[in-house]
Coordinates of C-alpha atoms in Angstrom, one line a residue:
X1 CA -68.2 56.5 -10.0
X2 CA -65.5 56.3 -7.3
X3 CA -64.2 53.0 -5.9
X4 CA -65.6 54.1 -2.5
X5 CA -69.1 54.4 -4.0
X6 CA -68.8 51.0 -5.6
X7 CA -67.8 49.5 -2.2
X8 CA -70.9 50.9 -0.5
X9 CA -73.9 48.7 -0.2
X10 CA -72.0 45.4 -0.2
X11 CA -73.2 44.4 3.3
X12 CA -76.8 45.0 2.5
X13 CA -76.7 43.2 -0.8
X14 CA -74.9 40.2 0.6
X15 CA -77.3 40.0 3.6
X16 CA -80.3 40.2 1.4
X17 CA -79.1 37.4 -0.9
X18 CA -78.2 35.2 2.1
X19 CA -81.6 35.4 3.9
X20 CA -83.6 35.0 0.6
X21 CA -81.6 32.1 -0.8
X22 CA -83.5 28.8 -0.3
X23 CA -82.3 25.2 -0.2
X24 CA -84.4 24.5 -3.3
X25 CA -82.4 27.1 -5.3
X26 CA -79.1 25.4 -4.5
X27 CA -77.5 23.0 -7.1
X28 CA -77.2 19.4 -6.2
X29 CA -73.4 19.7 -6.2
X30 CA -73.5 22.3 -3.4
X31 CA -76.0 20.2 -1.4
X32 CA -73.9 17.1 -1.8
X33 CA -70.7 18.9 -0.7
X34 CA -72.5 20.3 2.3
X35 CA -73.2 16.7 3.5
X36 CA -69.5 15.8 2.9
X37 CA -68.3 18.9 4.8
X38 CA -70.5 18.2 7.8
X39 CA -69.4 14.5 8.0
X40 CA -65.7 15.4 7.6
X41 CA -66.0 18.2 10.1
X42 CA -67.7 16.0 12.7
X43 CA -65.1 13.4 12.2
X44 CA -62.4 16.0 12.8
X45 CA -64.2 17.3 15.9
X46 CA -64.6 13.7 17.3
X47 CA -60.9 13.0 16.9
X48 CA -59.8 16.4 18.3
X49 CA -62.2 16.1 21.3
X50 CA -59.4 14.1 23.0
X51 CA -56.7 16.7 22.6
X52 CA -55.4 18.6 25.6
X53 CA -56.1 22.1 24.1
X54 CA -59.8 21.1 23.5
X55 CA -60.1 19.5 26.9
X56 CA -59.0 22.7 28.5
X57 CA -61.6 24.7 26.7
X58 CA -64.3 22.1 27.5
X59 CA -63.3 22.0 31.1
X60 CA -63.4 25.8 31.5
X61 CA -66.9 26.0 29.8
X62 CA -68.2 23.2 32.1
X63 CA -66.9 25.1 35.2
X64 CA -69.1 28.0 34.2
X65 CA -72.2 25.9 35.0
X66 CA -74.2 26.8 31.9
X67 CA -77.3 24.8 31.4
X68 CA -78.7 23.8 28.0
X69 CA -79.6 21.0 25.6
X70 CA -76.6 21.3 23.3
X71 CA -74.0 18.6 22.8
X72 CA -70.3 18.9 23.3
X73 CA -68.9 16.4 20.9
X74 CA -67.0 13.5 22.5
X75 CA -67.9 14.6 26.0
X76 CA -70.7 13.8 28.4
X77 CA -73.5 16.1 29.4
X78 CA -74.9 19.1 27.7
X79 CA -74.4 22.9 27.8
X80 CA -75.6 26.2 26.5
X81 CA -75.6 27.0 22.8
X82 CA -72.8 29.5 23.1
X83 CA -70.6 27.2 25.1
X84 CA -71.3 24.3 22.7
X85 CA -70.3 26.5 19.7
X86 CA -67.1 27.4 21.5
X87 CA -66.2 23.9 22.5
X88 CA -67.1 22.3 19.2
X89 CA -65.5 25.2 17.3
X90 CA -62.2 24.5 19.0
X91 CA -62.5 20.8 18.0
X92 CA -63.3 21.8 14.4
X93 CA -59.7 23.1 14.1
X94 CA -58.2 21.2 17.0
X95 CA -55.5 20.1 14.7
X96 CA -54.9 20.2 10.9
X97 CA -57.3 17.4 9.8
X98 CA -60.3 19.5 9.0
X99 CA -61.4 20.1 5.4
X100 CA -60.0 23.2 3.7
X101 CA -61.0 25.5 0.8
X102 CA -59.0 24.9 -2.4
X103 CA -59.7 28.3 -4.0
X104 CA -58.3 30.2 -1.0
X105 CA -55.2 28.0 -1.0
X106 CA -56.2 25.9 1.9
X107 CA -58.2 28.1 4.2
X108 CA -59.9 26.4 7.1
X109 CA -63.4 27.6 6.1
X110 CA -65.6 24.8 7.4
X111 CA -64.4 25.3 11.0
X112 CA -66.5 28.5 11.2
X113 CA -70.0 27.6 9.9
X114 CA -70.3 23.9 10.8
X115 CA -69.9 24.0 14.6
X116 CA -72.2 27.0 14.9
X117 CA -74.9 25.6 12.6
X118 CA -74.8 22.3 14.6
X119 CA -75.1 24.2 18.0
X120 CA -77.9 26.5 16.9
X121 CA -79.7 23.8 15.0
X122 CA -79.7 21.5 18.0
X123 CA -80.9 24.3 20.3
X124 CA -83.9 25.2 18.2
X125 CA -84.7 21.7 16.9
X126 CA -83.9 22.6 13.2
X127 CA -84.2 20.0 10.5
X128 CA -81.1 18.5 8.9
X129 CA -82.0 20.3 5.7
X130 CA -82.1 23.7 7.5
X131 CA -78.7 23.0 9.1
X132 CA -77.2 22.1 5.7
X133 CA -78.6 25.3 4.1
X134 CA -77.0 27.3 6.9
X135 CA -73.7 25.5 6.4
X136 CA -73.7 26.2 2.6
X137 CA -74.5 29.9 3.2
X138 CA -72.0 30.3 6.0
X139 CA -69.3 28.6 4.0
X140 CA -70.2 30.9 1.0
X141 CA -69.3 34.0 3.0
X142 CA -66.3 32.3 4.7
X143 CA -64.9 31.0 1.4
X144 CA -65.2 34.4 -0.3
X145 CA -63.7 36.2 2.7
X146 CA -60.8 33.7 2.9
X147 CA -60.1 34.0 -0.8
X148 CA -59.8 37.8 -0.6
X149 CA -57.7 37.6 2.6
X150 CA -55.3 35.0 1.1
X151 CA -54.6 37.1 -1.9
X152 CA -54.5 40.6 -0.4
X153 CA -52.9 40.2 3.1
X154 CA -49.3 41.2 3.6
X155 CA -47.5 37.9 4.6
X156 CA -44.7 39.7 6.4
X157 CA -45.6 43.2 7.6
X158 CA -49.3 43.0 8.4
X159 CA -50.0 39.3 8.8
X160 CA -53.1 38.1 10.6
X161 CA -54.8 34.7 11.0
X162 CA -57.5 35.0 8.3
X163 CA -59.1 31.7 9.4
X164 CA -60.1 33.2 12.7
X165 CA -61.3 36.5 11.3
X166 CA -63.4 34.9 8.6
X167 CA -64.8 32.3 11.0
X168 CA -66.3 35.0 13.2
X169 CA -68.5 36.2 10.3
X170 CA -69.3 32.8 8.7
X171 CA -70.3 31.5 12.1
X172 CA -72.7 34.5 12.5
X173 CA -74.1 33.9 9.1
X174 CA -74.8 30.2 9.7
X175 CA -76.4 31.0 13.1
X176 CA -78.4 33.9 11.7
X177 CA -79.8 31.8 8.9
X178 CA -81.1 29.2 11.3
X179 CA -82.5 31.9 13.6
X180 CA -84.4 33.4 10.6
X181 CA -82.8 36.8 10.6
X182 CA -84.0 39.4 8.1
X183 CA -81.7 41.4 5.9
X184 CA -81.0 44.2 8.5
X185 CA -80.6 41.8 11.4
X186 CA -78.1 39.8 9.3
X187 CA -76.1 43.0 8.6
X188 CA -76.1 43.6 12.3
X189 CA -75.0 40.1 13.1
X190 CA -72.0 40.3 10.7
X191 CA -71.1 43.7 12.2
X192 CA -71.2 42.4 15.8
X193 CA -69.2 39.3 14.8
X194 CA -66.6 41.5 13.1
X195 CA -66.3 43.6 16.2
X196 CA -65.1 40.5 18.1
X197 CA -62.7 39.3 15.4
X198 CA -59.0 39.1 16.3
X199 CA -56.4 37.0 14.6
X200 CA -52.7 37.7 15.5
X201 CA -50.7 35.1 13.5
X202 CA -47.8 34.3 15.9
X203 CA -48.7 30.6 16.1
X204 CA -45.5 29.5 14.4
X205 CA -44.0 30.0 17.9
X206 CA -46.6 27.7 19.5
X207 CA -45.3 24.2 20.5
X208 CA -48.9 23.0 20.7
X209 CA -52.0 23.9 18.7
X210 CA -53.6 26.3 21.3
X211 CA -53.3 29.5 19.2
X212 CA -55.2 28.1 16.3
X213 CA -57.6 26.0 18.3
X214 CA -58.6 28.8 20.7
X215 CA -59.0 31.5 18.0
X216 CA -61.5 29.3 16.0
X217 CA -63.3 28.3 19.2
X218 CA -63.7 31.9 20.1
X219 CA -64.8 32.7 16.6
X220 CA -67.7 30.3 16.8
X221 CA -68.6 31.7 20.3
X222 CA -68.5 35.2 18.9
X223 CA -70.5 34.5 15.8
X224 CA -73.3 32.7 17.7
X225 CA -73.3 35.5 20.2
X226 CA -73.6 38.1 17.5
X227 CA -76.5 36.3 15.8
X228 CA -78.4 35.8 19.0
X229 CA -78.0 39.5 19.8
X230 CA -79.2 40.5 16.4
X231 CA -82.1 38.1 16.8
X232 CA -83.0 40.0 20.0
X233 CA -83.2 43.2 18.1
X234 CA -79.9 44.8 19.0
X235 CA -78.6 47.3 16.5
X236 CA -75.1 48.0 15.1
X237 CA -73.9 49.7 11.9
X238 CA -75.1 47.9 8.9
X239 CA -72.1 48.5 6.6
X240 CA -69.2 46.5 8.1
X241 CA -68.2 45.1 4.7
X242 CA -68.3 48.5 3.0
X243 CA -65.6 51.0 2.4
X244 CA -63.8 53.2 5.0
X245 CA -63.6 51.9 8.6
X246 CA -65.0 48.5 7.5
X247 CA -63.5 45.0 7.7
X248 CA -61.3 45.3 4.7
X249 CA -60.1 48.7 5.6
X250 CA -59.1 47.5 9.0
X251 CA -57.4 44.3 8.0
X252 CA -56.1 44.9 4.5
X253 CA -55.9 48.7 4.3
X254 CA -58.1 48.2 1.2
X255 CA -61.6 49.6 1.8
X256 CA -62.6 48.8 -1.8
X257 CA -62.1 45.0 -1.5
X258 CA -65.8 44.2 -0.6
X259 CA -67.6 44.1 -3.9
X260 CA -65.8 40.8 -4.8
X261 CA -68.0 39.2 -2.2
X262 CA -71.0 39.7 -4.6
X263 CA -69.3 38.2 -7.7
X264 CA -71.3 35.4 -9.2
X265 CA -73.5 34.9 -6.2
X266 CA -75.8 32.0 -6.9
X267 CA -73.8 30.8 -9.8
X268 CA -70.6 29.8 -8.0
X269 CA -70.8 28.1 -4.6
X270 CA -67.7 28.2 -2.4
X271 CA -68.5 24.9 -0.8
X272 CA -68.0 23.1 -4.1
X273 CA -64.3 23.9 -3.8
X274 CA -63.8 22.1 -0.5
X275 CA -60.7 19.9 -0.3
X276 CA -60.6 16.9 2.1
X277 CA -57.2 16.1 3.4
X278 CA -55.5 12.8 3.0
X279 CA -53.0 13.3 5.8
X280 CA -53.5 14.8 9.3
X281 CA -51.2 17.7 8.6
X282 CA -51.2 21.3 7.4
X283 CA -52.3 22.0 3.8
X284 CA -48.8 23.0 2.5
X285 CA -47.6 19.5 3.6
X286 CA -50.1 17.4 1.6
X287 CA -48.5 17.4 -1.9
X288 CA -45.0 16.6 -0.9
X289 CA -46.1 14.0 1.6
X290 CA -47.9 12.1 -1.3
X291 CA -44.7 12.4 -3.3
X292 CA -42.5 11.2 -0.5
X293 CA -44.7 8.1 0.2
X294 CA -44.7 7.4 -3.6
X295 CA -40.9 7.5 -3.8
X296 CA -40.5 5.3 -0.8
X297 CA -43.0 2.7 -2.1
X298 CA -42.0 2.7 -5.8
X299 CA -38.2 2.4 -5.0
X300 CA -38.5 0.1 -2.0
X301 CA -36.5 2.6 0.0
X302 CA -35.8 1.8 3.7
X303 CA -35.5 4.6 6.2
X304 CA -32.0 3.7 7.1
X305 CA -31.0 4.2 3.4
X306 CA -32.1 7.9 3.4
X307 CA -29.2 10.3 3.5
X308 CA -31.1 13.6 2.9
X309 CA -34.5 14.8 2.0
X310 CA -35.1 18.1 0.1
X311 CA -38.6 19.7 -0.1
X312 CA -39.8 22.3 -2.5
X313 CA -43.0 24.2 -2.0
X314 CA -44.5 27.6 -2.8
X315 CA -43.2 30.7 -1.1
X316 CA -46.3 31.1 1.1
X317 CA -46.0 27.6 2.5
X318 CA -42.3 28.2 3.3
X319 CA -43.3 31.2 5.4
X320 CA -45.2 29.0 7.8
X321 CA -44.4 25.3 7.8
X322 CA -40.6 25.2 8.2
X323 CA -40.6 27.3 11.4
X324 CA -43.9 26.2 13.0
X325 CA -43.1 24.0 16.0
X326 CA -46.3 21.9 16.2
X327 CA -45.8 18.5 14.6
X328 CA -48.9 18.6 12.5
X329 CA -47.8 21.8 10.7
X330 CA -44.0 21.6 10.7
X331 CA -42.7 20.3 7.4
X332 CA -39.5 19.0 9.0
X333 CA -41.4 17.0 11.6
X334 CA -44.1 15.5 9.5
X335 CA -41.5 14.5 6.8
X336 CA -39.2 12.9 9.4
X337 CA -42.1 10.9 10.9
X338 CA -43.3 9.8 7.5
X339 CA -39.9 8.8 6.3
X340 CA -39.0 6.9 9.5
X341 CA -42.3 5.0 9.8
X342 CA -43.7 4.8 6.3
X343 CA -47.0 6.4 7.4
X344 CA -48.5 9.5 8.9
X345 CA -51.6 9.5 11.0
X346 CA -53.4 11.6 13.7
X347 CA -52.0 9.6 16.6
X348 CA -48.4 10.0 15.6
X349 CA -48.7 13.7 15.7
X350 CA -50.5 14.1 18.9
X351 CA -48.7 12.2 21.6
X352 CA -47.1 14.1 24.5
X353 CA -44.5 16.4 23.0
X354 CA -41.1 17.7 24.2
X355 CA -41.0 21.5 23.5
X356 CA -39.7 22.1 20.0
X357 CA -39.0 18.4 19.3
X358 CA -40.7 15.5 17.6
X359 CA -43.5 13.8 19.5
X360 CA -42.5 11.2 22.0
X361 CA -42.5 7.6 20.6
X362 CA -40.7 8.5 17.4
X363 CA -37.5 6.4 17.3
X364 CA -33.9 7.7 17.0
X365 CA -34.1 7.1 13.2
X366 CA -36.8 9.7 13.0
X367 CA -34.7 12.2 14.9
X368 CA -31.8 11.5 12.6
X369 CA -33.9 12.1 9.5
X370 CA -35.3 15.3 11.1
X371 CA -31.8 16.7 11.1
X372 CA -31.2 15.8 7.5
X373 CA -34.2 17.6 6.0
X374 CA -33.7 20.7 3.9
X375 CA -36.3 23.0 2.3
X376 CA -36.2 25.1 -0.8
X377 CA -38.6 27.6 -2.3

């Protein structure tokens, strides 16, 4: 049997499992993690609701005059389900504080299913249990997609922002579960969501967080739109995760990657591998920040005593965090702030920023340390 034949049928098999899988069949570990993920995500959305990139999206959506009963977290009034998904989706990855997926080396999986499940759930009056089921299943698809993308994508020649691409589909799955889609309609929803997926990964040039925030906001809008269209009976090809001309062919040039999505379905749950961040910074920064704070504390080192800081990290992290300009991702900036102040929190990273520099309010010592940082693979 050819690899192409093996890759056929993935979309249908995955959709059939998703729509049939009940809350009662899920292990307690997955259920408990779903609660943690929702709480952590809502906390991230609440904090990020104040950020300028999010305010711009919320302002634009409000200008459209859409009416509905859905909440925009941290803002007054209500709006349509699609607008709420977009606004809250932007907040869910409004900075780097949202939970990530350990198996896919830090993918922002939760930012896809959680905002969409909350928006659709509120719009139809779903129970908390139904929303949590949708989060588990949306996360299942997002986590599996992200794991494949992280391993298979070319980090230099064909790079794309996998978080945004996966979030389109995981959003559609969560929304579709709550809408009660059958197998074929779920296949259609995933296809329509994939049609809208983008993901250019040039955000290292972004002095703010708009590239990442907007792509995830749009992914939630797209996924909810796809599920609603499928719910109305719209049709699209039902094999978007299969073989030639499908998702993996388009993004990875590997049409046979799909069958991995079916591996150990119902035995392993992606959401059990969620990782909650200690610091409000990008995933590659978490480990060395913990080590830096430990060194400063155990040796009673004062900032003015520091002559140089060297950072070692995996190659993949080096391809992003040294050159990214936004303070919550840039290794040089978060390390300088941490060393100069002895802490690192959300508010230090999100004051008004001078383009390409540390946030305002960081004293000259922080700027001196910024110049003395060196990174090694």
